[in-house]
PDB file of N, CA and C in Angstrom:
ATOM      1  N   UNK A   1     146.422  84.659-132.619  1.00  0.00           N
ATOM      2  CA  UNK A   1     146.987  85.727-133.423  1.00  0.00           C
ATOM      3  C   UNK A   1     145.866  86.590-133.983  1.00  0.00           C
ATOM      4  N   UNK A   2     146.348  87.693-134.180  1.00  0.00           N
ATOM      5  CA  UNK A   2     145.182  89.032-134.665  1.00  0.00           C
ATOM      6  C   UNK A   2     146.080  90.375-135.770  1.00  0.00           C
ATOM      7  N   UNK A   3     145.293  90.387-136.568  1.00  0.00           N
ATOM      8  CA  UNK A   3     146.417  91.059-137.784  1.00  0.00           C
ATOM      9  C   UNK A   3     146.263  92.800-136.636  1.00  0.00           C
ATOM     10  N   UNK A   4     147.239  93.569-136.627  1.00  0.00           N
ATOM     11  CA  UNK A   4     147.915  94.409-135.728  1.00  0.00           C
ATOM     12  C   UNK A   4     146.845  95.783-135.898  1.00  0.00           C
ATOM     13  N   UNK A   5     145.648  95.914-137.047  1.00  0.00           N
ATOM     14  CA  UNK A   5     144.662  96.979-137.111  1.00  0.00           C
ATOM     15  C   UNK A   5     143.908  96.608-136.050  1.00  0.00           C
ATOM     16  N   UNK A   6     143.518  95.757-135.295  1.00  0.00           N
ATOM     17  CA  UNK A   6     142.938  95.116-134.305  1.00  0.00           C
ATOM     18  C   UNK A   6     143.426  95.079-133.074  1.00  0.00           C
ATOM     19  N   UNK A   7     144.350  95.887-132.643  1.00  0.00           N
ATOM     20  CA  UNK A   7     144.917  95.652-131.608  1.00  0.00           C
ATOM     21  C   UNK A   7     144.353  96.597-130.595  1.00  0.00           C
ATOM     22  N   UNK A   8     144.764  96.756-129.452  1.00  0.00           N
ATOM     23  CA  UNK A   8     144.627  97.740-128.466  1.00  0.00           C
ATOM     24  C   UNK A   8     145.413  98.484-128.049  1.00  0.00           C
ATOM     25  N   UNK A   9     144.736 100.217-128.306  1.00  0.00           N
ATOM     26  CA  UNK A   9     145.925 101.216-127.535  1.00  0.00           C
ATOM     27  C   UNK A   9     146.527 100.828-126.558  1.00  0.00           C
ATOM     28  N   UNK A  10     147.797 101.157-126.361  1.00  0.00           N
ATOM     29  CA  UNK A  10     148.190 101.009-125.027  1.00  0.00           C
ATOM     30  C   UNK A  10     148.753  99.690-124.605  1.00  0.00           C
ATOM     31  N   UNK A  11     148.753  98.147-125.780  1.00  0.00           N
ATOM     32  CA  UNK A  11     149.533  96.973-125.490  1.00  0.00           C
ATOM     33  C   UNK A  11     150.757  96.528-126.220  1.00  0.00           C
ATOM     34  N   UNK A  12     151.370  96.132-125.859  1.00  0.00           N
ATOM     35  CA  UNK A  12     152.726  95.638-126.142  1.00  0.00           C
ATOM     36  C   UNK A  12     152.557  94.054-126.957  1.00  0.00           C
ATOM     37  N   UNK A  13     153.147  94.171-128.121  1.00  0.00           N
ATOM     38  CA  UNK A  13     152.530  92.911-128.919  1.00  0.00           C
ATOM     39  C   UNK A  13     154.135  92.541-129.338  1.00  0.00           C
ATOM     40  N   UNK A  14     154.187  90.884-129.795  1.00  0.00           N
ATOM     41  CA  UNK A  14     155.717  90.692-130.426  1.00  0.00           C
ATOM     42  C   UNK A  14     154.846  90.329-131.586  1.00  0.00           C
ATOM     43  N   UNK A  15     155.650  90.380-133.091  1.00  0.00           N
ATOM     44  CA  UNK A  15     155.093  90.752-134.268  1.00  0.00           C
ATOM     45  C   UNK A  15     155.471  88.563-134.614  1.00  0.00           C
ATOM     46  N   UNK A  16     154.582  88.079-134.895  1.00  0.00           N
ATOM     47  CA  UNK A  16     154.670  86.648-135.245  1.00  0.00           C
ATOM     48  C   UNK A  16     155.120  86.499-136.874  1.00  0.00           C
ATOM     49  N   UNK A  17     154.269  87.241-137.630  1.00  0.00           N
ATOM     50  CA  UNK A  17     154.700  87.207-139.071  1.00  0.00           C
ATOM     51  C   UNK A  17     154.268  88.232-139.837  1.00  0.00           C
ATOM     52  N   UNK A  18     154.585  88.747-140.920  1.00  0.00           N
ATOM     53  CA  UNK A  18     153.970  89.476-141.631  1.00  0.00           C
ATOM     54  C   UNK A  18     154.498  89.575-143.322  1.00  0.00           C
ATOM     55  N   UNK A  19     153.715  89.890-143.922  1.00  0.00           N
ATOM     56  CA  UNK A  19     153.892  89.377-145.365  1.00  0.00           C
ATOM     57  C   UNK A  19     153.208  90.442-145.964  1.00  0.00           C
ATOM     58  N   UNK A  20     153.523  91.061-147.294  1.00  0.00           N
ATOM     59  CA  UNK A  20     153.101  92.414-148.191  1.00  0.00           C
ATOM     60  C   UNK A  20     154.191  92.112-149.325  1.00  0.00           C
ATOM     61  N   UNK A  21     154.468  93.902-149.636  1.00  0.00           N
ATOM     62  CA  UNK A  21     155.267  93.762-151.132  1.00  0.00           C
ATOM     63  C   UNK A  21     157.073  93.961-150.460  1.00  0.00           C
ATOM     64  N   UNK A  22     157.707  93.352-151.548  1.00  0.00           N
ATOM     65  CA  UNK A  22     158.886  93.833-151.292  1.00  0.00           C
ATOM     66  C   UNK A  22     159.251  94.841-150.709  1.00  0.00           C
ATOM     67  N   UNK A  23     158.921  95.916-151.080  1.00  0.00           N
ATOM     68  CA  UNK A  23     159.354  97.052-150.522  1.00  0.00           C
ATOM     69  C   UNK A  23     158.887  97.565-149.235  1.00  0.00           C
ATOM     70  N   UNK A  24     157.530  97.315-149.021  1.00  0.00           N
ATOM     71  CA  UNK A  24     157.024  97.663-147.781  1.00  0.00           C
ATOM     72  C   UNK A  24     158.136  97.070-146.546  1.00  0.00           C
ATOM     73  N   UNK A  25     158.421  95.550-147.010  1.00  0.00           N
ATOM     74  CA  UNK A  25     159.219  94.752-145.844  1.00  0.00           C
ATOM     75  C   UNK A  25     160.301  95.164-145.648  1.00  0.00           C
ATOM     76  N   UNK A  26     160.873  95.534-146.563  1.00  0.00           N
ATOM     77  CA  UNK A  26     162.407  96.086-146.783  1.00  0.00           C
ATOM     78  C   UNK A  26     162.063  97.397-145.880  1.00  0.00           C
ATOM     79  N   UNK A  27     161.417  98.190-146.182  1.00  0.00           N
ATOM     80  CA  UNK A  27     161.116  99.488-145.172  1.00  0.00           C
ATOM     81  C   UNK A  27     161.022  98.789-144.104  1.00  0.00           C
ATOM     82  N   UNK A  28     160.503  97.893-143.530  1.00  0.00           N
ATOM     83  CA  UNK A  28     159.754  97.841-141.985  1.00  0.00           C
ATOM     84  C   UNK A  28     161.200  96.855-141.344  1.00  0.00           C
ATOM     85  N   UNK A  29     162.304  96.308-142.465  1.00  0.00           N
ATOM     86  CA  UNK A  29     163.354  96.266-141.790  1.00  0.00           C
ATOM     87  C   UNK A  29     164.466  96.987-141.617  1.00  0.00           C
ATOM     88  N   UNK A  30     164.168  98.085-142.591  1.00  0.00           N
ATOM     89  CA  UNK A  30     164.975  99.108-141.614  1.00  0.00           C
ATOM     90  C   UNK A  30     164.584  99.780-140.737  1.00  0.00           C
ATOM     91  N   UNK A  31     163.392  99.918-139.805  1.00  0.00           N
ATOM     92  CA  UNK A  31     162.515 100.379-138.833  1.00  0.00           C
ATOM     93  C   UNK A  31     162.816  99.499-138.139  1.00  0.00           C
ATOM     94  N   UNK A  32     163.747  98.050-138.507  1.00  0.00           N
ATOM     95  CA  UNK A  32     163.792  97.464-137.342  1.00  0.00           C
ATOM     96  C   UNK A  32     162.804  96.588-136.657  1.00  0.00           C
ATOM     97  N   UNK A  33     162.120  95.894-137.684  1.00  0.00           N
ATOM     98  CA  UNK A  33     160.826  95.666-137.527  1.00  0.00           C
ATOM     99  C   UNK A  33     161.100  94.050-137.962  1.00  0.00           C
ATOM    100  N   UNK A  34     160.575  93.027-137.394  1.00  0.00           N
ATOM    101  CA  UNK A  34     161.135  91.747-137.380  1.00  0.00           C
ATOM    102  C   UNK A  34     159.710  90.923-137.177  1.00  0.00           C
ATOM    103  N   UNK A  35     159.884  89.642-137.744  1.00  0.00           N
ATOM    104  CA  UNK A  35     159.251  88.740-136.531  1.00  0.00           C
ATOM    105  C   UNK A  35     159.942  88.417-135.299  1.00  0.00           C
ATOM    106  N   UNK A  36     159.358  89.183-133.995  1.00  0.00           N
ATOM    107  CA  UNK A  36     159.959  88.440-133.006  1.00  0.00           C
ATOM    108  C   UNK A  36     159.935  89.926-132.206  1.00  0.00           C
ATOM    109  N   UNK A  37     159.933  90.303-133.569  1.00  0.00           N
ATOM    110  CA  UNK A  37     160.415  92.236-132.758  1.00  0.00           C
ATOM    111  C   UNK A  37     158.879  92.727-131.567  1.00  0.00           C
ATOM    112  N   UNK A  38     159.171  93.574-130.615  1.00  0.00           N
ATOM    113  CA  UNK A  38     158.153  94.116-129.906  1.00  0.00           C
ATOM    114  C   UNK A  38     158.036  95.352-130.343  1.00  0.00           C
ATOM    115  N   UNK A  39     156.269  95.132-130.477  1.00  0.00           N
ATOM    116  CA  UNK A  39     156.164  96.819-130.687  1.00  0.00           C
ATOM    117  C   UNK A  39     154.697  96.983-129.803  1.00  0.00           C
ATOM    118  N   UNK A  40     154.876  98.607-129.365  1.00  0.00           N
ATOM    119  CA  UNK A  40     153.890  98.964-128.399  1.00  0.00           C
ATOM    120  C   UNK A  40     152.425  99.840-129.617  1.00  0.00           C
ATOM    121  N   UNK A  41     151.653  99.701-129.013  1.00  0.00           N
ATOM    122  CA  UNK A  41     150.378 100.630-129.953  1.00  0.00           C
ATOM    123  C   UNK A  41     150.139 101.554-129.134  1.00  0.00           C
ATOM    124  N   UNK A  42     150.947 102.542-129.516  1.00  0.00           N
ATOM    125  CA  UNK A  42     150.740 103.879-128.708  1.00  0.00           C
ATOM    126  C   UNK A  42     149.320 105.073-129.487  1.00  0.00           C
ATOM    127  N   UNK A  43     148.846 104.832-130.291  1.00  0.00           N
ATOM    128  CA  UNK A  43     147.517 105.898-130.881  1.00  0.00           C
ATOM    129  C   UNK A  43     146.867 104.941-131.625  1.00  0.00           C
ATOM    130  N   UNK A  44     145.920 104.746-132.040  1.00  0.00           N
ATOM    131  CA  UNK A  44     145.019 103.941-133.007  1.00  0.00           C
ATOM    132  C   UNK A  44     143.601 105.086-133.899  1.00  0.00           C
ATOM    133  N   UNK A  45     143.962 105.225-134.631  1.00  0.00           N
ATOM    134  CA  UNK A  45     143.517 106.474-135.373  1.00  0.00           C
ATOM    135  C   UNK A  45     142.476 105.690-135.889  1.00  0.00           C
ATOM    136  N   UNK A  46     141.310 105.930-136.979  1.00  0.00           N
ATOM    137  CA  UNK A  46     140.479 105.268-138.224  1.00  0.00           C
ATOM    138  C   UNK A  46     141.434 104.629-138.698  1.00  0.00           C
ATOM    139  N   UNK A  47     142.035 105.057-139.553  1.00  0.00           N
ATOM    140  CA  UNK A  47     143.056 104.406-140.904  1.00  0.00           C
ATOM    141  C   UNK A  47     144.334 104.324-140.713  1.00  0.00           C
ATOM    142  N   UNK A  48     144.879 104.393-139.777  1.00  0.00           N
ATOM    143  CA  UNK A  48     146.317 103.850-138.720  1.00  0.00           C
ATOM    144  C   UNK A  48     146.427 103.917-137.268  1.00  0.00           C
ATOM    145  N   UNK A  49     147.703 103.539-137.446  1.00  0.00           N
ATOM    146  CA  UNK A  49     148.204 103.104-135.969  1.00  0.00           C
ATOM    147  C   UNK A  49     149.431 104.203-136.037  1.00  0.00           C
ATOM    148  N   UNK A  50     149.659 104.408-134.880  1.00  0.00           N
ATOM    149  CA  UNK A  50     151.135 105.032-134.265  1.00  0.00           C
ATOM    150  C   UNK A  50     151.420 103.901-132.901  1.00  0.00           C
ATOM    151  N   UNK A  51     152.780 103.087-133.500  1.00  0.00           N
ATOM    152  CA  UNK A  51     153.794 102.252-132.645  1.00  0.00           C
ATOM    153  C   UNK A  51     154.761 102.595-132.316  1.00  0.00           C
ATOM    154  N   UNK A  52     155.382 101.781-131.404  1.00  0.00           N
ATOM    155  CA  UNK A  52     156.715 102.122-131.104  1.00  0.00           C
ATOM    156  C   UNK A  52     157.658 100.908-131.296  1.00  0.00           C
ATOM    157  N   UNK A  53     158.724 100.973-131.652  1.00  0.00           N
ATOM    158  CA  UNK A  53     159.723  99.761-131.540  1.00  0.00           C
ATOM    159  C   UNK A  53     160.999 100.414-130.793  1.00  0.00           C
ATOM    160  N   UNK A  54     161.410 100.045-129.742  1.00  0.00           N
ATOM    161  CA  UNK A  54     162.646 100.673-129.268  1.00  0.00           C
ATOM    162  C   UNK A  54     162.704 102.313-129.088  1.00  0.00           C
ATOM    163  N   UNK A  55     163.302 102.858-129.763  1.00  0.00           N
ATOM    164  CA  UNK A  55     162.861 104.503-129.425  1.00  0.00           C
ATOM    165  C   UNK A  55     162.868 105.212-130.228  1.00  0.00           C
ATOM    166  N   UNK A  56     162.043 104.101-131.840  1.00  0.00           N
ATOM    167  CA  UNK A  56     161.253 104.458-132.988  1.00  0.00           C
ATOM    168  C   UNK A  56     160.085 104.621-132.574  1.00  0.00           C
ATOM    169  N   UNK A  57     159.176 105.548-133.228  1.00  0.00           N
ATOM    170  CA  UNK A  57     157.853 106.161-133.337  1.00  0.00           C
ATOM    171  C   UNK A  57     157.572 105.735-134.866  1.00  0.00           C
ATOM    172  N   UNK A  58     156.552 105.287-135.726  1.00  0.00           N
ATOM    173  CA  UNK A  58     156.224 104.669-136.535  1.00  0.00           C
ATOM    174  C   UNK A  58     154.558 104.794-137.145  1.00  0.00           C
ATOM    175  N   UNK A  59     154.085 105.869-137.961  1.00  0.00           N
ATOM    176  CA  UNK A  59     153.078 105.528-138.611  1.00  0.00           C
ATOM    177  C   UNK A  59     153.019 104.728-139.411  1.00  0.00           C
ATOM    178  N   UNK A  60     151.288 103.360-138.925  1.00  0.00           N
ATOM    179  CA  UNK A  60     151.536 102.665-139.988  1.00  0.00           C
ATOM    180  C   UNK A  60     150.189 102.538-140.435  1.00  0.00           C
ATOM    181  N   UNK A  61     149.666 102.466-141.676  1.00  0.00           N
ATOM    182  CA  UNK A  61     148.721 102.582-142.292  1.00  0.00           C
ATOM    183  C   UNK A  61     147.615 101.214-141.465  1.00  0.00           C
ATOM    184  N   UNK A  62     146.357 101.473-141.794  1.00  0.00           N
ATOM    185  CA  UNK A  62     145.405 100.161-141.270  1.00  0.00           C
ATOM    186  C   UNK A  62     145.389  98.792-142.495  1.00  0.00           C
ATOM    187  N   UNK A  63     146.158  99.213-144.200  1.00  0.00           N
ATOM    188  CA  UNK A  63     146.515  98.099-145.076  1.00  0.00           C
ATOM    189  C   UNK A  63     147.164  97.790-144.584  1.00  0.00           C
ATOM    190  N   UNK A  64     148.578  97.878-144.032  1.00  0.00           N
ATOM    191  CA  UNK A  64     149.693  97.416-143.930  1.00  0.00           C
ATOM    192  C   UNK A  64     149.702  96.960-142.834  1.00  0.00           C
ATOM    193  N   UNK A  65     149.086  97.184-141.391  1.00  0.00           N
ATOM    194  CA  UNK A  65     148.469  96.443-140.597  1.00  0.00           C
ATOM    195  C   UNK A  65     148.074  94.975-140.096  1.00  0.00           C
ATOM    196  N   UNK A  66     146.860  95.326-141.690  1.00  0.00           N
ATOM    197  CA  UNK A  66     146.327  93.694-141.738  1.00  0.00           C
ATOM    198  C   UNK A  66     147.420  92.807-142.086  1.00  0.00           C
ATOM    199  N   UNK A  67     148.288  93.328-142.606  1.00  0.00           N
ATOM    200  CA  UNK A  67     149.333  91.706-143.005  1.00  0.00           C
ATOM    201  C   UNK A  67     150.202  91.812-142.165  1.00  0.00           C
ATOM    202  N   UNK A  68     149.917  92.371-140.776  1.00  0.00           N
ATOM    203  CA  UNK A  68     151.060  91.541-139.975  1.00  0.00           C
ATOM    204  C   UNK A  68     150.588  91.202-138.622  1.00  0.00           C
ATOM    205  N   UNK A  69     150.694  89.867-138.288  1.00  0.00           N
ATOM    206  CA  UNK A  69     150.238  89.323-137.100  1.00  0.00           C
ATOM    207  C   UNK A  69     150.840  88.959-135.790  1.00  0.00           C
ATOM    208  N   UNK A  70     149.716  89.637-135.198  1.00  0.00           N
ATOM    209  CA  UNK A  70     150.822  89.751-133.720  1.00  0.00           C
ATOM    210  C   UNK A  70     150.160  88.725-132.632  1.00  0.00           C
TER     211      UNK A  70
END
């Protein structure tokens, strides 16, 4: 496992766990965003990522990142 700021453009990861504040999670489940869920790393910027889940598009910061492991 590798927290998801670490990942590589261009791979398809299933999300194992991830942990932050209430609210962040509550957002990332209505994005549909799970353990178990697949998401692709379509851009990898400095200080985020752009994913995909299904035929969501998703900026996500490089904090919010580190706490979730794929």
């Amino acid at each position: 496992m590798q927290p998801l700021s670490q990942s590589i453009q261009g791979a398809t990861y299933t999300i194992q766990w991830m942990f932050g504040l209430p609210e962040v999670l509550e957002n990332m489940h209505k994005l549909h965003l799970y353990q178990g869920s697949s998401i692709r790393v379509l851009q990898k910027y400095k200080d985020c990522l752009i994913v995909s889940s299904g035929d969501k598009r998703i900026a996500i910061g490089n904090e919010v990142a580190d706490r979730i492991q794929v």
